[in-house]
mmCIF file of C-alpha atoms in Angstrom:
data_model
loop_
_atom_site.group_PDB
_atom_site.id
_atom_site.type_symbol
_atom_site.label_atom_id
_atom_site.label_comp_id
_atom_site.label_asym_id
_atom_site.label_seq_id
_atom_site.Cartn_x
_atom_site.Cartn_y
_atom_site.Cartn_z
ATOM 1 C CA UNK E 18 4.091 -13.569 -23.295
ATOM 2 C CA UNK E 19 1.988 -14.286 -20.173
ATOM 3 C CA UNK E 20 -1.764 -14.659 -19.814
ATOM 4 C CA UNK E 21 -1.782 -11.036 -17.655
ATOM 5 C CA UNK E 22 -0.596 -9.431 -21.348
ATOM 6 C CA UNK E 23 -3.260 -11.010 -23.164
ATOM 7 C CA UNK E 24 -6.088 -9.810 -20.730
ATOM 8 C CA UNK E 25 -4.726 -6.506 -21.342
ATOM 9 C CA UNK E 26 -4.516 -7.199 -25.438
ATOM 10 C CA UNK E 27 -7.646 -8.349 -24.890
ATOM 11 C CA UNK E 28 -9.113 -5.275 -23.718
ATOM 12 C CA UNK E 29 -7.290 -2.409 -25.361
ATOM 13 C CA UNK E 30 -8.991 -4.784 -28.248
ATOM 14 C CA UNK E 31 -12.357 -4.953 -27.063
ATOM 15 C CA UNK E 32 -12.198 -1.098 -26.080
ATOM 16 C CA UNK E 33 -10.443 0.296 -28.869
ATOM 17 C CA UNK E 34 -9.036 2.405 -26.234
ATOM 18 C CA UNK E 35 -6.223 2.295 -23.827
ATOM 19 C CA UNK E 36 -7.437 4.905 -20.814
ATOM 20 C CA UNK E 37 -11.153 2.776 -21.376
ATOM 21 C CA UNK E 38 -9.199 -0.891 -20.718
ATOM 22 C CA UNK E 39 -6.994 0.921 -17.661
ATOM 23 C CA UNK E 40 -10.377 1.442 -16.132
ATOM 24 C CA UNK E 41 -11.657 -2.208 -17.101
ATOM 25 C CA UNK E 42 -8.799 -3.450 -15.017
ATOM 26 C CA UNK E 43 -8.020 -1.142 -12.790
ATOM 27 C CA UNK E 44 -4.511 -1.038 -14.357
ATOM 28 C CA UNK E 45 -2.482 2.782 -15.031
ATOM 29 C CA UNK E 46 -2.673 4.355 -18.442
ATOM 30 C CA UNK E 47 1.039 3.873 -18.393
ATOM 31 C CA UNK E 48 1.064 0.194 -17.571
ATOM 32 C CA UNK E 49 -1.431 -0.775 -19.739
ATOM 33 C CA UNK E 50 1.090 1.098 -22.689
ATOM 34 C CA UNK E 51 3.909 -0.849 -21.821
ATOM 35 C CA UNK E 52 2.249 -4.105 -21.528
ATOM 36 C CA UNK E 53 1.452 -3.641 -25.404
ATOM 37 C CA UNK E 54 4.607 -2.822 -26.366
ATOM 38 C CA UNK E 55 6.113 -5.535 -24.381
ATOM 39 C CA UNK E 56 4.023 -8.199 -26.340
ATOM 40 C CA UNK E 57 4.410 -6.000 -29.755
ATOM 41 C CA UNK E 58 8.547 -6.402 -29.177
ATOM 42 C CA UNK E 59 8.203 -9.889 -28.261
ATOM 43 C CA UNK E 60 5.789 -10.992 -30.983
ATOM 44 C CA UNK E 61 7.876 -8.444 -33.514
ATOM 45 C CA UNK E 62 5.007 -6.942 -34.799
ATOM 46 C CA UNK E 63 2.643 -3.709 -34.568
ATOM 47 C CA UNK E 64 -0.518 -4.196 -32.748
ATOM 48 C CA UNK E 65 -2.264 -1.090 -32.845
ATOM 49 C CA UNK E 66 -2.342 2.173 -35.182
ATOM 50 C CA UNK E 67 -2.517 5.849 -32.850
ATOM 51 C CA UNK E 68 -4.276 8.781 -34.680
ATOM 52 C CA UNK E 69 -4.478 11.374 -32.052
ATOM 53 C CA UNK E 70 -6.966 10.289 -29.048
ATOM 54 C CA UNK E 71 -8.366 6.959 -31.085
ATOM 55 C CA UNK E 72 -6.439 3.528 -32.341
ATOM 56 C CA UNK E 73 -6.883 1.078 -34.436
ATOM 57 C CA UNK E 74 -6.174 -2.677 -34.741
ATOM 58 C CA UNK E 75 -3.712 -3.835 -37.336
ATOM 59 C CA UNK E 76 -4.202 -7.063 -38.770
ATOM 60 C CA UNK E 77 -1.714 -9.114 -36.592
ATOM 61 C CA UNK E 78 -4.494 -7.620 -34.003
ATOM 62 C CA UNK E 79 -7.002 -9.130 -35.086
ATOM 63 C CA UNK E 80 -5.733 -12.774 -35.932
ATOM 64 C CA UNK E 81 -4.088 -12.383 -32.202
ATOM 65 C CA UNK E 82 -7.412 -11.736 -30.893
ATOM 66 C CA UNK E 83 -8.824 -14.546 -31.961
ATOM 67 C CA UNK E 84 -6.519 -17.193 -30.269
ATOM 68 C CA UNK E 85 -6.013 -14.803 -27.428
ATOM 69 C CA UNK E 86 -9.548 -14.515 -26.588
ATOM 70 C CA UNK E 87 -9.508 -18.690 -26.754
ATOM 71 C CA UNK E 88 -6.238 -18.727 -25.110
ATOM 72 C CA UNK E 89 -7.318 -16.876 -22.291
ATOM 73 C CA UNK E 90 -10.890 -18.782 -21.980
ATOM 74 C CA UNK E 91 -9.295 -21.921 -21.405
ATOM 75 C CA UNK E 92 -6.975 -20.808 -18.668
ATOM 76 C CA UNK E 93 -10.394 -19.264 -16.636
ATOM 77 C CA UNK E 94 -12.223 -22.700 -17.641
ATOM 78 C CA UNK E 95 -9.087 -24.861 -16.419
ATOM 79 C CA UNK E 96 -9.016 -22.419 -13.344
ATOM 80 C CA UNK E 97 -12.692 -23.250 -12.699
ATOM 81 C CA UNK E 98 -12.081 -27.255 -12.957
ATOM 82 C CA UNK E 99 -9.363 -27.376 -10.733
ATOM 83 C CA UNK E 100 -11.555 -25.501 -8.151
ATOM 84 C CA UNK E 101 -14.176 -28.367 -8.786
ATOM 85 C CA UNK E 102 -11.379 -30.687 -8.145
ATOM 86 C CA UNK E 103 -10.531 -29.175 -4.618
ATOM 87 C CA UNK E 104 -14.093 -28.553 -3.723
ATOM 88 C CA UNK E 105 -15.038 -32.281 -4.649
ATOM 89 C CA UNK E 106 -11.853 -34.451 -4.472
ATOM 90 C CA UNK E 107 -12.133 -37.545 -7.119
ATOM 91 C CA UNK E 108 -10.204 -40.393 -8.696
ATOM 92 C CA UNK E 109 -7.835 -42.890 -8.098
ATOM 93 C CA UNK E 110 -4.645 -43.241 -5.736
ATOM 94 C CA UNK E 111 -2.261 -46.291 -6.336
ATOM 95 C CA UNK E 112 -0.067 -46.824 -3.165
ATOM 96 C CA UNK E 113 2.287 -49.494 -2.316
ATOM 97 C CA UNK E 114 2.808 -50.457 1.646
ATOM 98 C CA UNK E 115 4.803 -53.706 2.747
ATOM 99 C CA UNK E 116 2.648 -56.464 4.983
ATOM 100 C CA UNK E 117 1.506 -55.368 8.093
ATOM 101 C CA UNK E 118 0.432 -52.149 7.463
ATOM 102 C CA UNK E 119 -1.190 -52.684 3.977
ATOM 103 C CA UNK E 120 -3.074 -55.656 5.461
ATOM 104 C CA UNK E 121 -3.724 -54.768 8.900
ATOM 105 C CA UNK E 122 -3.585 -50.514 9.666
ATOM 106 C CA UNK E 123 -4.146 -49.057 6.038
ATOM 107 C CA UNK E 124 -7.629 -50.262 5.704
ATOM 108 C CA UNK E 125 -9.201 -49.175 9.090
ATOM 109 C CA UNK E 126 -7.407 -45.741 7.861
ATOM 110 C CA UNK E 127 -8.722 -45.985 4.571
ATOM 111 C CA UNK E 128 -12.340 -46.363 5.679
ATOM 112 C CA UNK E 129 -11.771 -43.306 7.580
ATOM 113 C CA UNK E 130 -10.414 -41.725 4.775
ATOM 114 C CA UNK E 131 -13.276 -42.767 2.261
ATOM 115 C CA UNK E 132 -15.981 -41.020 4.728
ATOM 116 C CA UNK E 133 -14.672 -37.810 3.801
ATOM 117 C CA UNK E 134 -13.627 -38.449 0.432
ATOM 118 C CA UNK E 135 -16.151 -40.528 -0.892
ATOM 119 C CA UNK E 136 -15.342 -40.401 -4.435
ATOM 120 C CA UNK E 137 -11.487 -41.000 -4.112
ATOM 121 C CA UNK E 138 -10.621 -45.000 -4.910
ATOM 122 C CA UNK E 139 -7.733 -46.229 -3.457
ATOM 123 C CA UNK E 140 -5.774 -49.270 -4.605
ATOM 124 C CA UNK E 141 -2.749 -50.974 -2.844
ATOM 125 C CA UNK E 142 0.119 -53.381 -3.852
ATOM 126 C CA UNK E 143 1.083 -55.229 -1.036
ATOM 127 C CA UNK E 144 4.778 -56.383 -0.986
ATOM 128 C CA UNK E 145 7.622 -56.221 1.279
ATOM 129 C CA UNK E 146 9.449 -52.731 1.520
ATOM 130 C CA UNK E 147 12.150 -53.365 -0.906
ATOM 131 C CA UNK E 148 9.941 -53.898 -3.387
ATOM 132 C CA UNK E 149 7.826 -50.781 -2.379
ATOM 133 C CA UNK E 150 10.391 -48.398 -2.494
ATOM 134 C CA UNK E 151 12.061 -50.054 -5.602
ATOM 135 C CA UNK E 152 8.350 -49.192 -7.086
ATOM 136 C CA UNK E 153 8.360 -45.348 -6.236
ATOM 137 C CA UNK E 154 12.055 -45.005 -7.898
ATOM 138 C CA UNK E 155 10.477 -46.491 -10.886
ATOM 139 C CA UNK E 156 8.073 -43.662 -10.719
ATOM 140 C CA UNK E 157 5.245 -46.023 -10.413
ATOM 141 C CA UNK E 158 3.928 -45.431 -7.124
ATOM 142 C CA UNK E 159 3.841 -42.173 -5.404
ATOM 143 C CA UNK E 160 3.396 -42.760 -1.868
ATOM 144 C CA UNK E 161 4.039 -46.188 0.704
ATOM 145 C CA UNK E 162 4.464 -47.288 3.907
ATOM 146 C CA UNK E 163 6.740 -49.676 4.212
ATOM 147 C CA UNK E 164 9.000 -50.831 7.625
ATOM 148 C CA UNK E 165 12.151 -50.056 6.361
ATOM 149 C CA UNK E 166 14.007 -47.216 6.102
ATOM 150 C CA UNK E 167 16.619 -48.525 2.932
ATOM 151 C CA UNK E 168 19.085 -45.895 2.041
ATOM 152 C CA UNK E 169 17.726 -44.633 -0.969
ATOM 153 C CA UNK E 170 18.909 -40.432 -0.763
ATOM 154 C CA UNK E 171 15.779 -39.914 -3.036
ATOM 155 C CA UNK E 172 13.169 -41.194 -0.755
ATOM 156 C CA UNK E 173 11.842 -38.795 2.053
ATOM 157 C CA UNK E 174 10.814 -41.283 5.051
ATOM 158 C CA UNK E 175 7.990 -39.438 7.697
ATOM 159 C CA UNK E 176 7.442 -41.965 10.596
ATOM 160 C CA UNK E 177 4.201 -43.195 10.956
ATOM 161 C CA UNK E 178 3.420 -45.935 13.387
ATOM 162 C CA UNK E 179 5.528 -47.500 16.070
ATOM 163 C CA UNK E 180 4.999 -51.511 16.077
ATOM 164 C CA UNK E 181 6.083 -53.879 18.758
ATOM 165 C CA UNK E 182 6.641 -57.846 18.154
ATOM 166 C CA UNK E 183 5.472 -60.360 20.409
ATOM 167 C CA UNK E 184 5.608 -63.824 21.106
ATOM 168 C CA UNK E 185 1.815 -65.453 19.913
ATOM 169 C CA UNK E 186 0.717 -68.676 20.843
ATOM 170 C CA UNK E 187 -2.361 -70.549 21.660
ATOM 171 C CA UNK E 188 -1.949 -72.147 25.566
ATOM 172 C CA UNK E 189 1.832 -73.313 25.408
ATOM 173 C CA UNK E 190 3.179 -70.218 27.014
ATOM 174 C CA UNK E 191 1.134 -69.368 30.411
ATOM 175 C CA UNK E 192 3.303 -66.960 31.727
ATOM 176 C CA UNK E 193 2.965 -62.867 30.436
ATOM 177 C CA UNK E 194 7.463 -62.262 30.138
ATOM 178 C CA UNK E 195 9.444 -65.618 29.636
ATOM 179 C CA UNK E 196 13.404 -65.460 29.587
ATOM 180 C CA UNK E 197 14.901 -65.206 26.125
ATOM 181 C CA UNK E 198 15.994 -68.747 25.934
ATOM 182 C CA UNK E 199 13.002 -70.650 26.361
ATOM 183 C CA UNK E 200 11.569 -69.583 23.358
ATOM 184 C CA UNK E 201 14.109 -72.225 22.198
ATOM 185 C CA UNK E 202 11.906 -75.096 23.883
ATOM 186 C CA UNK E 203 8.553 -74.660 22.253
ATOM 187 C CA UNK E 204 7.945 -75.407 18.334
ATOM 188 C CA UNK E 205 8.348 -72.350 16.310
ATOM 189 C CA UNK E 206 6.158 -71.238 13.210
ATOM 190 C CA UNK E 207 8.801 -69.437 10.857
ATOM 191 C CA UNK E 208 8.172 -66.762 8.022
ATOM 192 C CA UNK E 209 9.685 -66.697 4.804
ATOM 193 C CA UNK E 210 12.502 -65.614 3.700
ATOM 194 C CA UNK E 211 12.196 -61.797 2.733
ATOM 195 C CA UNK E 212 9.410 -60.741 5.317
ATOM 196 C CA UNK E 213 10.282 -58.069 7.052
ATOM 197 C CA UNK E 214 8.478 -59.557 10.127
ATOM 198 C CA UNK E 215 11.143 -62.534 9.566
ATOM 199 C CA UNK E 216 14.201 -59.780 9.511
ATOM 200 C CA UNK E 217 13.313 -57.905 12.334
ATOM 201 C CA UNK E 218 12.636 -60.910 14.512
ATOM 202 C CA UNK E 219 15.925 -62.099 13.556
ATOM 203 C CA UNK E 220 17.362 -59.005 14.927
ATOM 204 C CA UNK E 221 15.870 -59.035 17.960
ATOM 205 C CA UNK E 222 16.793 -62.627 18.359
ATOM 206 C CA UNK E 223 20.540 -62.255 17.602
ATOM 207 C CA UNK E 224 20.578 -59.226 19.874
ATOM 208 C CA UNK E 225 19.639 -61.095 22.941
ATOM 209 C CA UNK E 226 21.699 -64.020 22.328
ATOM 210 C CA UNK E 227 19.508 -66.548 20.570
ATOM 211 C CA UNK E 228 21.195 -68.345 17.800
ATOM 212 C CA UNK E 229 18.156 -68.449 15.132
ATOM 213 C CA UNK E 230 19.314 -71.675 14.125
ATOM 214 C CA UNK E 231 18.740 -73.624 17.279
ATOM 215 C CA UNK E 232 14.797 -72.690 16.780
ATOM 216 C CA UNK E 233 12.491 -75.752 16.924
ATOM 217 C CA UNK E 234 10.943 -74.843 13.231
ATOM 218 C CA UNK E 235 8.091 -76.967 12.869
ATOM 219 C CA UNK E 236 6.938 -74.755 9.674
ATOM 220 C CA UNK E 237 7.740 -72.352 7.307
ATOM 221 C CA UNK E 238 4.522 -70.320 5.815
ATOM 222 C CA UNK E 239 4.694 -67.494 3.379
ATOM 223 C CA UNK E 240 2.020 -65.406 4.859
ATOM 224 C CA UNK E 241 0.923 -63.681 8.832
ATOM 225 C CA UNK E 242 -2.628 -64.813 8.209
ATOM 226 C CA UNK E 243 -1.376 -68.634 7.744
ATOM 227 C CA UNK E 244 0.820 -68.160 10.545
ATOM 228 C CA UNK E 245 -2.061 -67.081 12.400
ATOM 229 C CA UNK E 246 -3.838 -70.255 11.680
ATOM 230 C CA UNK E 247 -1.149 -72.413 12.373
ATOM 231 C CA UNK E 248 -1.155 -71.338 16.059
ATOM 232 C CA UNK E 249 -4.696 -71.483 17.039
ATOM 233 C CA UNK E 250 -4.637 -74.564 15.444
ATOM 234 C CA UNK E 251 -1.409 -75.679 18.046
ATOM 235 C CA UNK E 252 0.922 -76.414 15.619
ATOM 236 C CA UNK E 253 3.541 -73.570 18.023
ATOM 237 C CA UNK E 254 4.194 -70.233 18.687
ATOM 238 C CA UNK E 255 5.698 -67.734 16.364
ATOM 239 C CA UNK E 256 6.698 -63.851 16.702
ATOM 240 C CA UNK E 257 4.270 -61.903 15.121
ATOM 241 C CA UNK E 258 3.410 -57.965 15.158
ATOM 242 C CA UNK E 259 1.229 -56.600 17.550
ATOM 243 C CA UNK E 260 -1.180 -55.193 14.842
ATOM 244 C CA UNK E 261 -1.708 -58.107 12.803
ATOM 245 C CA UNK E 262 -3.258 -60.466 16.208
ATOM 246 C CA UNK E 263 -5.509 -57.147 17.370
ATOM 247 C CA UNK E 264 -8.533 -58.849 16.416
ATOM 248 C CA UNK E 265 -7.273 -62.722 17.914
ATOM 249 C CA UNK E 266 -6.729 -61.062 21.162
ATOM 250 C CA UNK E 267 -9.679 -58.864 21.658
ATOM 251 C CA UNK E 268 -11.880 -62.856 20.664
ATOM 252 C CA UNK E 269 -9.192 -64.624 23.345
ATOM 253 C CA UNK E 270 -7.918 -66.757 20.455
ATOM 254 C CA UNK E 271 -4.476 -66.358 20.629
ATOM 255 C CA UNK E 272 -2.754 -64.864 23.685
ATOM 256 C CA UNK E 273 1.419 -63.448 23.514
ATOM 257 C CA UNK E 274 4.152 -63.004 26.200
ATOM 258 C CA UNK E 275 6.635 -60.504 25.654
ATOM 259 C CA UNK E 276 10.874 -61.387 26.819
ATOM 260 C CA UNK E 277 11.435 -60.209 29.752
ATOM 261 C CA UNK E 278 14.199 -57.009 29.697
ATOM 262 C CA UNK E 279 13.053 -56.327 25.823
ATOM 263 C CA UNK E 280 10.727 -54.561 23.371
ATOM 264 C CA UNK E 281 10.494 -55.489 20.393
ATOM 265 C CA UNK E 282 9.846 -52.655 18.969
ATOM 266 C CA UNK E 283 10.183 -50.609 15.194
ATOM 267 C CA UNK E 284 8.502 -48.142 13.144
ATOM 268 C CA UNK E 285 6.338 -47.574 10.120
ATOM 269 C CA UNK E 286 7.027 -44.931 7.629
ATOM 270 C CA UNK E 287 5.550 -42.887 5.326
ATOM 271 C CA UNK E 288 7.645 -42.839 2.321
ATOM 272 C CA UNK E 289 7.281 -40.262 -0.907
ATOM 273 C CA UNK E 290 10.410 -39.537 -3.483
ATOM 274 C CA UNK E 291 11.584 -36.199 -2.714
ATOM 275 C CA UNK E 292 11.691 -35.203 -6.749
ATOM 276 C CA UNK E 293 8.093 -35.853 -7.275
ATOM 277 C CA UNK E 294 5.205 -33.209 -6.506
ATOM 278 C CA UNK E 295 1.635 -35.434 -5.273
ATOM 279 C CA UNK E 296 -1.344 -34.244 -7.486
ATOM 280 C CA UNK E 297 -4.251 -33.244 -5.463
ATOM 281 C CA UNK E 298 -5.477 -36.041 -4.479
ATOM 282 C CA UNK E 299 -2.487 -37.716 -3.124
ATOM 283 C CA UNK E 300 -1.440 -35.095 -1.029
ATOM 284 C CA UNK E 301 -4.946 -35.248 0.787
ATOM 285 C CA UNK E 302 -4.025 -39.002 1.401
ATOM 286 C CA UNK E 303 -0.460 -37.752 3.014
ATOM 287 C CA UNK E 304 -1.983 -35.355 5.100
ATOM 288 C CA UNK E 305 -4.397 -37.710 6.256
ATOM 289 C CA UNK E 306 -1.723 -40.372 6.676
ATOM 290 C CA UNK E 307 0.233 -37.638 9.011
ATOM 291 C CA UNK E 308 -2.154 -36.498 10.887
ATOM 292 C CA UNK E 309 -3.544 -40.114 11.957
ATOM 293 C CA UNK E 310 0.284 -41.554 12.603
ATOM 294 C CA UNK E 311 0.580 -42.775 16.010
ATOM 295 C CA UNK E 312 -3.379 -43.054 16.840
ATOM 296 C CA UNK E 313 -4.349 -46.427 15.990
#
């Protein structure tokens, strides 16, 4: 039984003729015949008395008409509110996104985003990517951006934004590309353990020949922002991402060199679990993601 068969119920019903409901819905004599007797085999039952040119609803006719009729009112209604829906997007997306881009590129996005759709509200749980991903497997979170691609055959990654680490410091460092090494002569602001900033600097490091361990740590702090404090206030230099000082370099509060020969460099992704369809809603936010990767 589909909804098409109980329009056509419907109006043989209403009509109390089938050659009066073909015209209705510009549906063949014919067709609208074996659409009845499809529903009269599947519901087991007779649905309409012929004598000669006129019929005549049974009884299972008439208590199918009245849920059909309700039946078929709610689908149109639902129809209509899901138009509304599209036409005027509301509610509320829950993302995840690891560090730097939750703190530092989602929001200038998400102003963007909010200028279009003003009555979409958009809430985000800022961890490291691990924990992000581990999230959408749950099934809690339907979308993230995160800076790690983990290998989790579930999880479709769409790249999103390149990012490039540099060395940040207040006036220790005058020149623009320093050698690899001397990075190993000025104190050195460290991230926790488990940032992502932390791993990828590490990886950098260890590719160029720096052992991490002969780094001058003066601190250890658990978040960019404090790191960011630490160095204007000349407590050393750190490696930071390129987004997360924007604003300190624009001001001339922090300035960065880069080592010479290298660029250190990843990417951002957009991350959504390949067995899950987005509602409405969150597939605007996708597109939107998409189609501003790479500008910012």
């Amino acid at each position: 039984m589909d909804i098409h068969q109980l329009k056509v119920f419907i109006s043989v019903f209403k009509n109390k003729s089938f050659s009066k409901a073909a015209k209705e819905l510009f549906l063949t004599q014919p067709t609208i015949s074996e659409h009845i007797k499809t529903l009269e085999a599947e519901l087991n039952c007779k649905l309409f008395d012929r004598f000669g040119k006129n019929i005549i609803p049974t009884k299972e006719a008439e208590i199918l008409f009245e849920h059909a009729y309700g039946v078929v009112e709610k689908v149109e209604n639902l129809k209509d509110v899901l138009q509304r829906v599209k036409s005027n997007p509301s509610g509320n997306l829950h993302i995840a996104a690891s560090s730097i881009p939750g703190t530092y590129i989602l929001p200038r996005i998400i102003s963007s985003f909010k200028k279009t759709y003003p009555e979409i509200s958009i809430r985000i749980d800022i961890s490291d990517s691990k924990t992000a991903i581990e999230s959408m497997l749950s099934g809690e979170i339907l979308i993230a951006v995160v800076g790690t691609k983990l290998n989790k055959s579930k999880i479709d990654y769409v790249p999103f934004m390149n990012d490039e680490l540099v060395i940040a410091s207040p006036d220790f460092i005058k020149e623009s590309f320093i050698e690899p090494e001397e990075i190993l002569k000025y104190p050195f602001i460290m991230r926790e353990e488990g940032s992502g900033t932390k791993k990828e600097m590490e990886k950098w490091l260890h590719e160029m020949g720096i052992n991490i361990e002969k780094l001058n740590v003066v601190c250890t702090l658990s978040s960019t922002d404090s790191v960011k404090e630490a160095i204007k206030n000349n407590l050393g230099i750190s490696i930071l991402s390129i987004h997360s000082i924007k604003d300190e370099l624009e001001c001339g509060k922090l300035k960065i060199a880069r080592i010479k020969n290298y660029t250190m460099s990843r990417t951002f992704y957009i991350a959504t679990h390949t067995q899950r369809t987005l509602p409405y809603i969150y597939n605007l936010f996708y597109k939107f993601l998409k189609e501003k990767a790479f500008s910012l």
